[in-house]
Short mmCIF file of C-alpha atoms in Angstrom, two decimals:
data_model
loop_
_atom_site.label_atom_id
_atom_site.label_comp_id
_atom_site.label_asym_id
_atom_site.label_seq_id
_atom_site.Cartn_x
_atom_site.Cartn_y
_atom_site.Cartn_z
CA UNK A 4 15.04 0.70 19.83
CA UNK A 5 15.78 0.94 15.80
CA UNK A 6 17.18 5.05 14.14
CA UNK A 7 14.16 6.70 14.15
CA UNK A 8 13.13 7.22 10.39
CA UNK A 9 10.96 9.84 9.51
CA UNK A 10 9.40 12.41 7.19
CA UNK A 11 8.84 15.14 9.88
CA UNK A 12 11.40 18.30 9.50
CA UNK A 13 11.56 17.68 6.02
CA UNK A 14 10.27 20.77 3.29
CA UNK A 15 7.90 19.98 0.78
CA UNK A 16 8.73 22.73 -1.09
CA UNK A 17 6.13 22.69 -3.98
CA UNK A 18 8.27 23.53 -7.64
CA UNK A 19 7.18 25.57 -10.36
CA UNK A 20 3.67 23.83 -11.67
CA UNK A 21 3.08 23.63 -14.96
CA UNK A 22 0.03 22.67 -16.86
CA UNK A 23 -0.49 19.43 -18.42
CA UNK A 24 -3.18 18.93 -21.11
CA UNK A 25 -5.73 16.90 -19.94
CA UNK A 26 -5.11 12.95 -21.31
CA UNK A 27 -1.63 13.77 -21.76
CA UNK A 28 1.72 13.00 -19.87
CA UNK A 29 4.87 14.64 -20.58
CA UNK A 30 7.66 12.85 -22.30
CA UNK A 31 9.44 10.77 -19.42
CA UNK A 32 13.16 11.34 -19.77
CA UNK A 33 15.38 7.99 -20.06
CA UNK A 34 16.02 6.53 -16.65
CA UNK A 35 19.64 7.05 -15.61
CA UNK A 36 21.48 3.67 -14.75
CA UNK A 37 20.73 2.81 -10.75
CA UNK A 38 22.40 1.20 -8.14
CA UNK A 39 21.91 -2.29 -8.07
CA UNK A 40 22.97 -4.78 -4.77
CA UNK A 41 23.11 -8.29 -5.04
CA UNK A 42 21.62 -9.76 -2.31
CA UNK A 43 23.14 -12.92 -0.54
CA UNK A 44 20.18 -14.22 0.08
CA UNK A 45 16.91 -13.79 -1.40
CA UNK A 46 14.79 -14.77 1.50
CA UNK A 47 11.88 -12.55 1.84
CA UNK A 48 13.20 -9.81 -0.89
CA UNK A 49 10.67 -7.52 -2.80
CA UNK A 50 10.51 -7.09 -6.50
CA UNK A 51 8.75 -5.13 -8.19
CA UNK A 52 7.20 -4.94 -11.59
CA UNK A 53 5.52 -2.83 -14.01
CA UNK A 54 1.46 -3.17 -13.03
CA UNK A 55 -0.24 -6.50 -15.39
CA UNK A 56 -3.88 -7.61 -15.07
CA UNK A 57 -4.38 -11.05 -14.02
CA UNK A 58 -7.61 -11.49 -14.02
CA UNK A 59 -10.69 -9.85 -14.86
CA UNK A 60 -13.95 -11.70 -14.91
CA UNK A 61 -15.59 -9.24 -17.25
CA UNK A 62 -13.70 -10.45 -19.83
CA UNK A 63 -12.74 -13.95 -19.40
CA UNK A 64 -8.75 -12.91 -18.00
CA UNK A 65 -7.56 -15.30 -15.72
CA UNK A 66 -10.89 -16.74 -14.67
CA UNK A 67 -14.50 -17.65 -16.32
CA UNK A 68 -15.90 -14.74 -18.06
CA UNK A 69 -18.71 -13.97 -15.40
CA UNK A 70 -19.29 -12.88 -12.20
CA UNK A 71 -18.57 -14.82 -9.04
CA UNK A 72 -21.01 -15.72 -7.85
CA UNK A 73 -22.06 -16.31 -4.19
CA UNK A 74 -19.93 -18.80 -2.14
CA UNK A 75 -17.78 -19.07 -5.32
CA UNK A 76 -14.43 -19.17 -5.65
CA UNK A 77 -11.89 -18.80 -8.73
CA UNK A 78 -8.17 -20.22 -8.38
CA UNK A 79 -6.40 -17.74 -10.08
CA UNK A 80 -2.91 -18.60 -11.52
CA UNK A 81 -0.08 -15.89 -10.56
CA UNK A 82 3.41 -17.38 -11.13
CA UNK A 83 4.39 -17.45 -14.91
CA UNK A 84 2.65 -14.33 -15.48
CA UNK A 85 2.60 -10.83 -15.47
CA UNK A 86 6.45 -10.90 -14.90
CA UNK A 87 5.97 -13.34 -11.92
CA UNK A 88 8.49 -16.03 -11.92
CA UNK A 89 7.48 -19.60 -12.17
CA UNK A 90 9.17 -20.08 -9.21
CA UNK A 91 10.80 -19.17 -5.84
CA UNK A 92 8.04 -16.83 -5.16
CA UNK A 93 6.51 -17.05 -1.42
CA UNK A 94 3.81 -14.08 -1.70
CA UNK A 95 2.81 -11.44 -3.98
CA UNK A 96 1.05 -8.24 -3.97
CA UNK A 97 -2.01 -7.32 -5.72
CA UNK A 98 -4.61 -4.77 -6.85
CA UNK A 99 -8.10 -6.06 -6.16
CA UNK A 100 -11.13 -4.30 -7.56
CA UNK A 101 -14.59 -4.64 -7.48
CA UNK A 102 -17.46 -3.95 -10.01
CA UNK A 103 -20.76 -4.22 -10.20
CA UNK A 104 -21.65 -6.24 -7.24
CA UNK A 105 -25.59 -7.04 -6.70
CA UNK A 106 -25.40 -7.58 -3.18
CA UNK A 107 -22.96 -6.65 -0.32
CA UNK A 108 -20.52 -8.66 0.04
CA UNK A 109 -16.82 -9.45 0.81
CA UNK A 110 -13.96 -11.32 -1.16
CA UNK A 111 -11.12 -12.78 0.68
CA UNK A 112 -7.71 -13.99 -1.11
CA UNK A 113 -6.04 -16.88 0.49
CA UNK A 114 -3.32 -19.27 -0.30
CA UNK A 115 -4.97 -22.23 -2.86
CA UNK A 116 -5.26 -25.23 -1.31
CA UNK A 117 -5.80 -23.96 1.83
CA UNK A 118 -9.34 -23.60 4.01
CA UNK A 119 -10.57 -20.84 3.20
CA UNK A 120 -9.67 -18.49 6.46
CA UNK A 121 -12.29 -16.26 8.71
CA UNK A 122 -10.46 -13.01 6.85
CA UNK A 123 -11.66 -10.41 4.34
CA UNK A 124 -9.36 -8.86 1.76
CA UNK A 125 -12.38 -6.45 0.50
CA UNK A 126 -15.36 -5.39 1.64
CA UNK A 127 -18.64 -3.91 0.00
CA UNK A 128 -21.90 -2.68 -0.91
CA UNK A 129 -23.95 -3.52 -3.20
CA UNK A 130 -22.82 -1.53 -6.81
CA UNK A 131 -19.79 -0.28 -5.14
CA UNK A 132 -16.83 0.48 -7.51
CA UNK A 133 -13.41 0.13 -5.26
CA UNK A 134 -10.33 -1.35 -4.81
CA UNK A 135 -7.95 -2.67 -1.95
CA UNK A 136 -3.98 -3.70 -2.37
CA UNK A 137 -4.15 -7.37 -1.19
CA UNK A 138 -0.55 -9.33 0.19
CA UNK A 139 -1.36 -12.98 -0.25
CA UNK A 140 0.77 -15.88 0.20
CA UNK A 141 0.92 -18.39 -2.83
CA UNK A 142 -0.37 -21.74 -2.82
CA UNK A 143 -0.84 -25.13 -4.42
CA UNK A 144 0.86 -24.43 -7.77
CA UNK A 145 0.99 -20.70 -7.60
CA UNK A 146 -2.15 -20.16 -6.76
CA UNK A 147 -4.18 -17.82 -5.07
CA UNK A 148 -8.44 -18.64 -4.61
CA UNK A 149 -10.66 -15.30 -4.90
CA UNK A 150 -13.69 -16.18 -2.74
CA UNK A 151 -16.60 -13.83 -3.17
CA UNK A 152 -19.57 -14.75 0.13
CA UNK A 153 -23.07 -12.67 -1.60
CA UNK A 154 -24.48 -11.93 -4.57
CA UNK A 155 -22.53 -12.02 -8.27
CA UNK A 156 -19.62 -9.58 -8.48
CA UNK A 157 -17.01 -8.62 -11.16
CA UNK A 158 -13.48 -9.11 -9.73
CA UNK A 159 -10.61 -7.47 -11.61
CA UNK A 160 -6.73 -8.30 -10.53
CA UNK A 161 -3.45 -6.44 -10.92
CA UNK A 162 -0.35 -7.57 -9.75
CA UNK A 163 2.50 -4.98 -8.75
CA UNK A 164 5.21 -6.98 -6.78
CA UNK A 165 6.18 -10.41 -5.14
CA UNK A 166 8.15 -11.86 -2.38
CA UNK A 167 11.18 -14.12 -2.60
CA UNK A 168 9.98 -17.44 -0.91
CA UNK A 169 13.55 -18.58 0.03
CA UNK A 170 17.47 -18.25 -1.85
CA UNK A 171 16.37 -20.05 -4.73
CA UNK A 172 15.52 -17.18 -6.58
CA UNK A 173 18.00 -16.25 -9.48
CA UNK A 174 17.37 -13.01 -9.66
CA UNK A 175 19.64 -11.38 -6.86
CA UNK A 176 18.53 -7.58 -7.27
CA UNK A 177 15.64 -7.79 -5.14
CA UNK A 178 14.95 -4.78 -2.76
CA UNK A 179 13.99 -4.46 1.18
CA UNK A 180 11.55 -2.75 3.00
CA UNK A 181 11.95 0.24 5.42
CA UNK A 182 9.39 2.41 7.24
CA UNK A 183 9.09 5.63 7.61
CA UNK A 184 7.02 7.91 10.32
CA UNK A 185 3.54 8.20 8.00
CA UNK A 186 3.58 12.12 6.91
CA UNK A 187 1.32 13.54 3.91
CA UNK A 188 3.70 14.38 1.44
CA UNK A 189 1.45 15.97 -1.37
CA UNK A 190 -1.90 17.33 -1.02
CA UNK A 191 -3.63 19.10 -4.34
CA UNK A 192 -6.29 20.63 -1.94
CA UNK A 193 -2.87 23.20 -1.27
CA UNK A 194 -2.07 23.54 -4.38
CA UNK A 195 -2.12 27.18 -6.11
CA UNK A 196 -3.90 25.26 -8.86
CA UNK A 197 -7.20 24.43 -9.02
CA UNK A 198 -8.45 20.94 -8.55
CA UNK A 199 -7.10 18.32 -10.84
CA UNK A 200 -9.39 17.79 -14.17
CA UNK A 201 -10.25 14.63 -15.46
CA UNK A 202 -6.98 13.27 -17.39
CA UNK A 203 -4.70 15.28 -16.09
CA UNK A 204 -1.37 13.71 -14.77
CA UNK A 205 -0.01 14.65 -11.54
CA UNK A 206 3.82 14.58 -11.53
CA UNK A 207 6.09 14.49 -7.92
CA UNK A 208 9.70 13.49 -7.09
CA UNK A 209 11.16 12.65 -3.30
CA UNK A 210 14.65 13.39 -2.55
CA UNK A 211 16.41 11.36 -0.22
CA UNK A 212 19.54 12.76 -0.33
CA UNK A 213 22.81 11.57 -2.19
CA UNK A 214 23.42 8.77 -0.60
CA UNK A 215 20.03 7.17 -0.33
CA UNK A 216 18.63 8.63 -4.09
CA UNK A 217 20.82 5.54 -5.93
CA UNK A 218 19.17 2.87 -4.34
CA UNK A 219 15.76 4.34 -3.99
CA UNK A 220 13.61 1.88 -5.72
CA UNK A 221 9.49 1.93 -4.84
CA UNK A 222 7.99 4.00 -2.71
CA UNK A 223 4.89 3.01 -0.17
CA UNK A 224 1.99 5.06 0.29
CA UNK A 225 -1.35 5.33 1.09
CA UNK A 226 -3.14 7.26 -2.11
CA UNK A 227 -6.59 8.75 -1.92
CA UNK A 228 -8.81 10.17 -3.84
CA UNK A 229 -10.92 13.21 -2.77
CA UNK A 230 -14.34 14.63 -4.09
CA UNK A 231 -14.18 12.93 -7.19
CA UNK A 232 -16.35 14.38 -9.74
CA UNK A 233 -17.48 11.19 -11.32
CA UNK A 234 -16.42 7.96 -11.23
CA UNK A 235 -13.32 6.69 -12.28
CA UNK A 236 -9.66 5.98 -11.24
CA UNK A 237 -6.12 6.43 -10.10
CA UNK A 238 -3.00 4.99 -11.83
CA UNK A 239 0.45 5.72 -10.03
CA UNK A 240 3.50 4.44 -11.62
CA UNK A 241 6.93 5.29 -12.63
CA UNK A 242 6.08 7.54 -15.26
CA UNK A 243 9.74 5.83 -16.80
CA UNK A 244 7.00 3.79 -19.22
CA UNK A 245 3.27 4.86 -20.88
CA UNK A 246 0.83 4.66 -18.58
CA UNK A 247 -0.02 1.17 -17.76
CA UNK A 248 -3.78 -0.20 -17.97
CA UNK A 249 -3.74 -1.24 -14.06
CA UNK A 250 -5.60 0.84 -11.66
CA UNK A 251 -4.58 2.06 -8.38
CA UNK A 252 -7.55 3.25 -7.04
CA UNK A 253 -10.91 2.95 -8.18
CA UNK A 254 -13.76 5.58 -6.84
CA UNK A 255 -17.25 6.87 -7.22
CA UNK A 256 -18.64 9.80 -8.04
CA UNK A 257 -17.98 12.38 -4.47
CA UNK A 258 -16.15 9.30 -2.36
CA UNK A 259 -13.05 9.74 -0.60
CA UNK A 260 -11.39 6.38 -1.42
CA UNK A 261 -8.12 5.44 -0.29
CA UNK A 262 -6.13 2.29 -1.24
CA UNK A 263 -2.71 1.55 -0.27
CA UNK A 264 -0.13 1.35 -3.25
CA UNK A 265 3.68 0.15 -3.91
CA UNK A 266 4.56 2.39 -6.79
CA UNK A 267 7.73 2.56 -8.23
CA UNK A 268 10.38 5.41 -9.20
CA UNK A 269 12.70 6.75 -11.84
CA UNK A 270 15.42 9.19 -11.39
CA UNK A 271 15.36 12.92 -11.70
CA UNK A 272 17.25 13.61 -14.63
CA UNK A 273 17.68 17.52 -14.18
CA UNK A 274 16.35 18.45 -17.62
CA UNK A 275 12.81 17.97 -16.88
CA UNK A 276 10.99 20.81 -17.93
CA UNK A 277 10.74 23.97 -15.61
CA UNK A 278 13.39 22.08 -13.84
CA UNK A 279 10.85 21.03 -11.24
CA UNK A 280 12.70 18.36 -9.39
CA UNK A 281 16.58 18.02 -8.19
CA UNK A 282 18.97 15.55 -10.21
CA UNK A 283 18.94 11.98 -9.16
CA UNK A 284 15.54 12.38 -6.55
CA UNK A 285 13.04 10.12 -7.22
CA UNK A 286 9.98 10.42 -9.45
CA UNK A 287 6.80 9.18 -10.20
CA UNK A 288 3.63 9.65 -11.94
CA UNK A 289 -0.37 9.75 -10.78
CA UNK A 290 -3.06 9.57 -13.11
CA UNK A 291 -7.00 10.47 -12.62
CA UNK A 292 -9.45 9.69 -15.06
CA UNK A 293 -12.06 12.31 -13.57
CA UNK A 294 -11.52 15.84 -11.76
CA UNK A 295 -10.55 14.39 -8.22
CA UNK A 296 -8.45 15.99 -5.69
CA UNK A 297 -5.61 13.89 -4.95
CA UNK A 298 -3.54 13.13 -1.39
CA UNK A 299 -0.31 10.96 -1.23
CA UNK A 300 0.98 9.49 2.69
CA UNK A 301 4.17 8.35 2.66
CA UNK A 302 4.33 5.11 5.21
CA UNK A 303 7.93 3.42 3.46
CA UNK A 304 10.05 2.90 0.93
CA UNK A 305 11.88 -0.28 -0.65
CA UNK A 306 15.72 0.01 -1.77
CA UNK A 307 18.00 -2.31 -3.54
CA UNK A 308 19.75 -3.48 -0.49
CA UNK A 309 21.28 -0.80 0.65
CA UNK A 310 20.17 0.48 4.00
CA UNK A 311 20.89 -1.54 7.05
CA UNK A 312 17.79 -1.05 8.12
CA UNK A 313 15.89 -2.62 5.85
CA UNK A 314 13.38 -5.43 6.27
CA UNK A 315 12.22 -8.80 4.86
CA UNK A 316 9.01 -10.13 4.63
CA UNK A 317 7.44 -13.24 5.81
CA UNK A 318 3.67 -14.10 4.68
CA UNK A 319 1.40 -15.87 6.37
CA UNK A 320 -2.18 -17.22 5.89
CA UNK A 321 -5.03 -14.30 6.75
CA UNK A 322 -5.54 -14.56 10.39
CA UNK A 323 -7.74 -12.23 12.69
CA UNK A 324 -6.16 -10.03 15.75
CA UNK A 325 -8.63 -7.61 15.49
CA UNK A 326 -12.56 -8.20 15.40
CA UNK A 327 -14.20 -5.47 18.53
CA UNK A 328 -17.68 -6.89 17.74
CA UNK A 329 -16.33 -10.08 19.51
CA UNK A 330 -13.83 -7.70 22.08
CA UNK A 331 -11.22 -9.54 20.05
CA UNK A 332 -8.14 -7.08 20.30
CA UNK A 333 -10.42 -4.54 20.63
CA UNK A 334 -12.84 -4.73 23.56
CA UNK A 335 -16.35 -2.81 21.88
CA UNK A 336 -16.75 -0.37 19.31
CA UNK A 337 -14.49 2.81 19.33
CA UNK A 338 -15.80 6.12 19.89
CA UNK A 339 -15.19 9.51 18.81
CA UNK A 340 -11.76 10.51 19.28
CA UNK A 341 -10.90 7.41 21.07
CA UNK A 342 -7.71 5.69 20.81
CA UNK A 343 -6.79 1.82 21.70
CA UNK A 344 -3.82 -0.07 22.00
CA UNK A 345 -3.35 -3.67 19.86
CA UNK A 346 -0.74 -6.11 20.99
CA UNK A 347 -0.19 -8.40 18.08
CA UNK A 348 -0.56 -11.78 19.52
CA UNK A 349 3.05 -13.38 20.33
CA UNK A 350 3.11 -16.48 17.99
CA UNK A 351 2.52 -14.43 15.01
CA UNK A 352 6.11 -12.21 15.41
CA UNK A 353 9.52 -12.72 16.23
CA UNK A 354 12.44 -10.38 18.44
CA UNK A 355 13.10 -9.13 14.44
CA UNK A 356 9.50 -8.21 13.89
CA UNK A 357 9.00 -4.98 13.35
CA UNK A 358 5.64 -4.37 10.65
CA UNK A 359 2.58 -6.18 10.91
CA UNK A 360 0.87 -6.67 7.21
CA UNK A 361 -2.54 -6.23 7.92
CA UNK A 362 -6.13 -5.86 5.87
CA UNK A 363 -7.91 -3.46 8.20
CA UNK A 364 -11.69 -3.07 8.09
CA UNK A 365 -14.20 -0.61 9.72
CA UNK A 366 -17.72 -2.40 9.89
CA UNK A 367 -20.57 -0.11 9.78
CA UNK A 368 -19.06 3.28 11.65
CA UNK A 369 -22.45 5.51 12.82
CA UNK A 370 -20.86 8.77 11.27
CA UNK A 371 -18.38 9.37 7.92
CA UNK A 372 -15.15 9.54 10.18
CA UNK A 373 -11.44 8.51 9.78
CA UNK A 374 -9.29 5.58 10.89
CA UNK A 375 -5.37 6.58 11.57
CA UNK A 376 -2.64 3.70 12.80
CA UNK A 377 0.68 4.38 14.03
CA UNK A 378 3.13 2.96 16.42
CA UNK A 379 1.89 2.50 19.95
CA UNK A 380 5.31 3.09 21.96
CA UNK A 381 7.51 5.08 19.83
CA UNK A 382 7.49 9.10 21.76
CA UNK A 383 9.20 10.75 18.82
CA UNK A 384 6.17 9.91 16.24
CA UNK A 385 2.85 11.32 17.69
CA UNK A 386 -0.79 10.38 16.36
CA UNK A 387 -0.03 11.58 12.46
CA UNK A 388 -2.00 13.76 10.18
CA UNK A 389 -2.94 11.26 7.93
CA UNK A 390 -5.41 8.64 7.20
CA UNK A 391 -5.94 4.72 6.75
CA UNK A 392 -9.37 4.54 6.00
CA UNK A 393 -11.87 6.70 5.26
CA UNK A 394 -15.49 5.20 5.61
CA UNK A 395 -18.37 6.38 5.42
CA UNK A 396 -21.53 6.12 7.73
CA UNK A 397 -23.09 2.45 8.21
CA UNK A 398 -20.47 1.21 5.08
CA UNK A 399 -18.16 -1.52 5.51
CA UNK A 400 -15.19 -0.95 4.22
CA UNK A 401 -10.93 -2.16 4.14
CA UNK A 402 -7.65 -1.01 3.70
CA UNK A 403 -4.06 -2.46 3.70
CA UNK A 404 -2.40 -1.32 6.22
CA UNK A 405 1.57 -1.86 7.47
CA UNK A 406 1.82 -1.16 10.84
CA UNK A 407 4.81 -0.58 12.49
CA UNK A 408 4.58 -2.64 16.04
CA UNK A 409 8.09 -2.14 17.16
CA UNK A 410 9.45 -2.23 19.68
CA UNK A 411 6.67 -4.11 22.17
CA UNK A 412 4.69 -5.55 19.31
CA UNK A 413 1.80 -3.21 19.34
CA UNK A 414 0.13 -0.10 17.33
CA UNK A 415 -2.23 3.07 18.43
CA UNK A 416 -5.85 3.20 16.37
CA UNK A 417 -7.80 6.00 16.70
CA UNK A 418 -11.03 6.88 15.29
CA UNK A 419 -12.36 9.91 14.31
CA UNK A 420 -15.99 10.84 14.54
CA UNK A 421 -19.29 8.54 15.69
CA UNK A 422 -18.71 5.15 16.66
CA UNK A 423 -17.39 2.66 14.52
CA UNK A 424 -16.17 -1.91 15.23
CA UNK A 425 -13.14 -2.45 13.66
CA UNK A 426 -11.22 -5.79 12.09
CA UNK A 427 -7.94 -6.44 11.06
CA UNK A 428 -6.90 -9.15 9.37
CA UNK A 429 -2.80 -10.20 9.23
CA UNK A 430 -1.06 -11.44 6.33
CA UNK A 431 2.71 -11.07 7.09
CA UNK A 432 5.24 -9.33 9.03
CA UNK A 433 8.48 -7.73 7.79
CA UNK A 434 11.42 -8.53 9.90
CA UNK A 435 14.95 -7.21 10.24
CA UNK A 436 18.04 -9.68 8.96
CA UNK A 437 19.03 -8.99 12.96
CA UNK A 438 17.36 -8.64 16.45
CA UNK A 439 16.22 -4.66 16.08
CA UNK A 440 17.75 -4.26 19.48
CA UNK A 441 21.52 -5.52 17.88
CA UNK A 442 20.98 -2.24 15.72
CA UNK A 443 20.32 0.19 18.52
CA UNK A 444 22.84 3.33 19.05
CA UNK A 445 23.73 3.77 15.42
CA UNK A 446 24.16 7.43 15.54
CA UNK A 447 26.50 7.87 12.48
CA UNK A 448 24.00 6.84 9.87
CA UNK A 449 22.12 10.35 9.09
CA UNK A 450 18.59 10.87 9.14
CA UNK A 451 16.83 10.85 5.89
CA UNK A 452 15.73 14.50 4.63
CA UNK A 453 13.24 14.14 2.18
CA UNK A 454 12.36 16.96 0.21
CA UNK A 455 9.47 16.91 -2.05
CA UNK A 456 7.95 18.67 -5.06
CA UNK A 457 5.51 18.42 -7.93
CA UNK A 458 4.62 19.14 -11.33
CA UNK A 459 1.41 19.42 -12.87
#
């Protein structure tokens, strides 16, 4: 089996907090130069880039300026924009949000050009405000289609990364994946301070040590907001740059909404204010529009290239493992406190498998409960204290999810309160360069100790 990586042992020793006018940010410090590697091959590499709107139907971005309506579909062009190349890209990552829907619904992103698959990428009811990070493999011409199945619906798009499709890229500094044991890193519910106001901009750094901090790039996490006051949003990001118009998550007014989010990081300089966060760890920055509390899980990270344990990806078109309504995967709905085991099927991974990129969905749970994955037959990472979805009674509602499957191809699900069917949906897998197994033994890589703090 792959080094064990993991958050657990770490301190998250909160710094001094300091106040932060509402609507404000303080003055992000120039970035100090980072370690670039220059990949051999670009197969399956990650870039990211700062957070662009694609689309948004309210205003005629991207797509017709309407709603789309039911069984319509919009071919939305990604490559050539938003700092998408025009080509060499195989996938990319996106922020999907919904607005003012009239009925419920569901939208599903596929490849264009292709049949449209039996997948979801977000589900909802009817005026439900929300948003879910969507993977999506390009198609015909760079293309993905936005499907919408009920009603009329505002669809709004942000893009935050893409995939290499193959070597031909000509950028070389793209970055791999690696997972880490999910661990909450920040909670404001601990904090000394009281709970975030509206506009107020949450600041927090990770330290991976020396030797990682360099080549530290994005990090991966799943980003909820709690008891929001009123309606509104989360933007993470850098924090290098202003504060870009893309959303990360989109709530209501007293919903816990999570959504999963690839954010990335600047260095610690060491004259930040107060001093808050060590020299060379890695920052970034989350906004709220309204007085929400605010939790960060940390699943992964993506690096320039640097660890030897980092992972490609390789999309795929949406296709269903999981659907217990019809004891696919999952034989009948899961009940309080249960837990089941999914075996990804075998002609959707490889020996190098070792995530599963999934849209995960809980359809119509009896009670407000909790969904939590994690890997099925790894001993040294127990059920977690953190959460993948958090739906609410009778509501139908998705997440992204990566799931780490090593080493048997399978992951644990467990389900909090009530009784709730579940779906998930795969769009990809990220895959080592080498059979996992070829990487077994390697005790004389260290551990990663991350150390976190935060700044208000």
């Amino acid at each position: 089996m792959r080094k064990l990586h993991t958050l657990l042992g770490a301190t998250l020793a909160g710094a001094c907090a300091l106040a932060v006018v509402p609507g404000t940010a303080s003055a992000a410090p120039s970035a100090a130069p980072q370690t670039m590697a220059a990949l051999a091959d670009t197969t399956g590499a990650y870039y990211e880039v700062s957070p662009a709107r694609l689309m948004d139907t309210r205003a005629g971005l991207g797509a017709p300026k309407a709603k789309i309506g039911p069984l319509g579909k919009v071919d939305l062009q990604v490559t050539g924009r938003g700092g998408v190349p025009t080509s060499g890209v195989g996938a990319v990552v996106l922020n999907v949000t919904i607005t003012g829907p009239t009925m419920d619904s569901f939208v599903t992103a596929y490849p264009a050009g292709e049949a449209r698959p039996d997948a979801s990428s977000v589900n909802f009811a009817k005026g439900w405000l929300g948003s879910n990070n969507v993977t999506v493999k390009l198609g015909a011409g760079g293309k993905v289609s936005v499907y919408n199945r009920n009603g009329y619906t505002d669809v709004v798009v942000d893009v935050v990364g893409y995939y290499a499709k193959d070597n031909s890229m000509t950028n070389r500094n793209g970055g791999q994946y690696e997972w880490y044991s999910p661990e909450r890193a920040f909670d404001t519910r601990n904090d000394p301070e009281p709970k975030p106001a509206a506009g107020t901009t949450l600041e927090y750094s990770l330290d991976f040590g020396p030797e990682l901090n360099p080549h530290m790039r994005t990090l991966v996490f799943n980003l909820t907001a709690v008891a929001p006051a009123s309606a509104g949003f989360l933007t993470a990001w850098s924090g290098a740059t202003a504060k870009p118009t893309a959303s990360t998550v989109n709530y209501g007014a007293g919903k816990n909404v999570p959504n999963m989010a690839f954010v990335q990081t600047t260095p610690c300089t060491g004259t930040e204010v107060g001093q808050w966060c060590t020299p060379g760890s890695r920052k970034f920055k989350i906004f709220t529009s309204a007085s929400a509390h605010v939790l960060v899980d940390v699943v992964g990270g993506v690096d320039d290239g640097y660890s030897e344990w980092g992972m490609r990806f390789k999309p795929m078109s949406p296709t269903r493992i999981v659907d217990s309504r019809t004891n696919l995967g999952i034989a009948g709905a899961m009940g309080a406190g249960s837990v089941r085991r999914v075996t990804v099927p075998g002609a959707l991974v490889t020996p190098e498998t070792g995530v599963a990129v999934m849209n995960v969905t809980a359809v119509r749970p009896t009670n407000n409960t909790v969904i939590t994955v994690w890997p099925a037959d790894i001993p040294e990472i127990p059920k977690p204290s953190t959460s993948n979805l958090n739906p609410y009674a009778n509501q139908i509602v998705s997440n992204a999810v990566l799931g780490i499957i090593e080493p048997n191809n399978a992951f644990n699900v467990h389900n909090l309160t009530g009784s709730t069917h579940l779906v998930a949906d795969m769009v990809g897998t990220f895959y080592y360069l080498a059979p996992a197994a070829t990487l077994a033994g390697d005790a004389g890589k260290s551990q990663p100790q991350i150390v976190g703090s935060s700044h208000r």
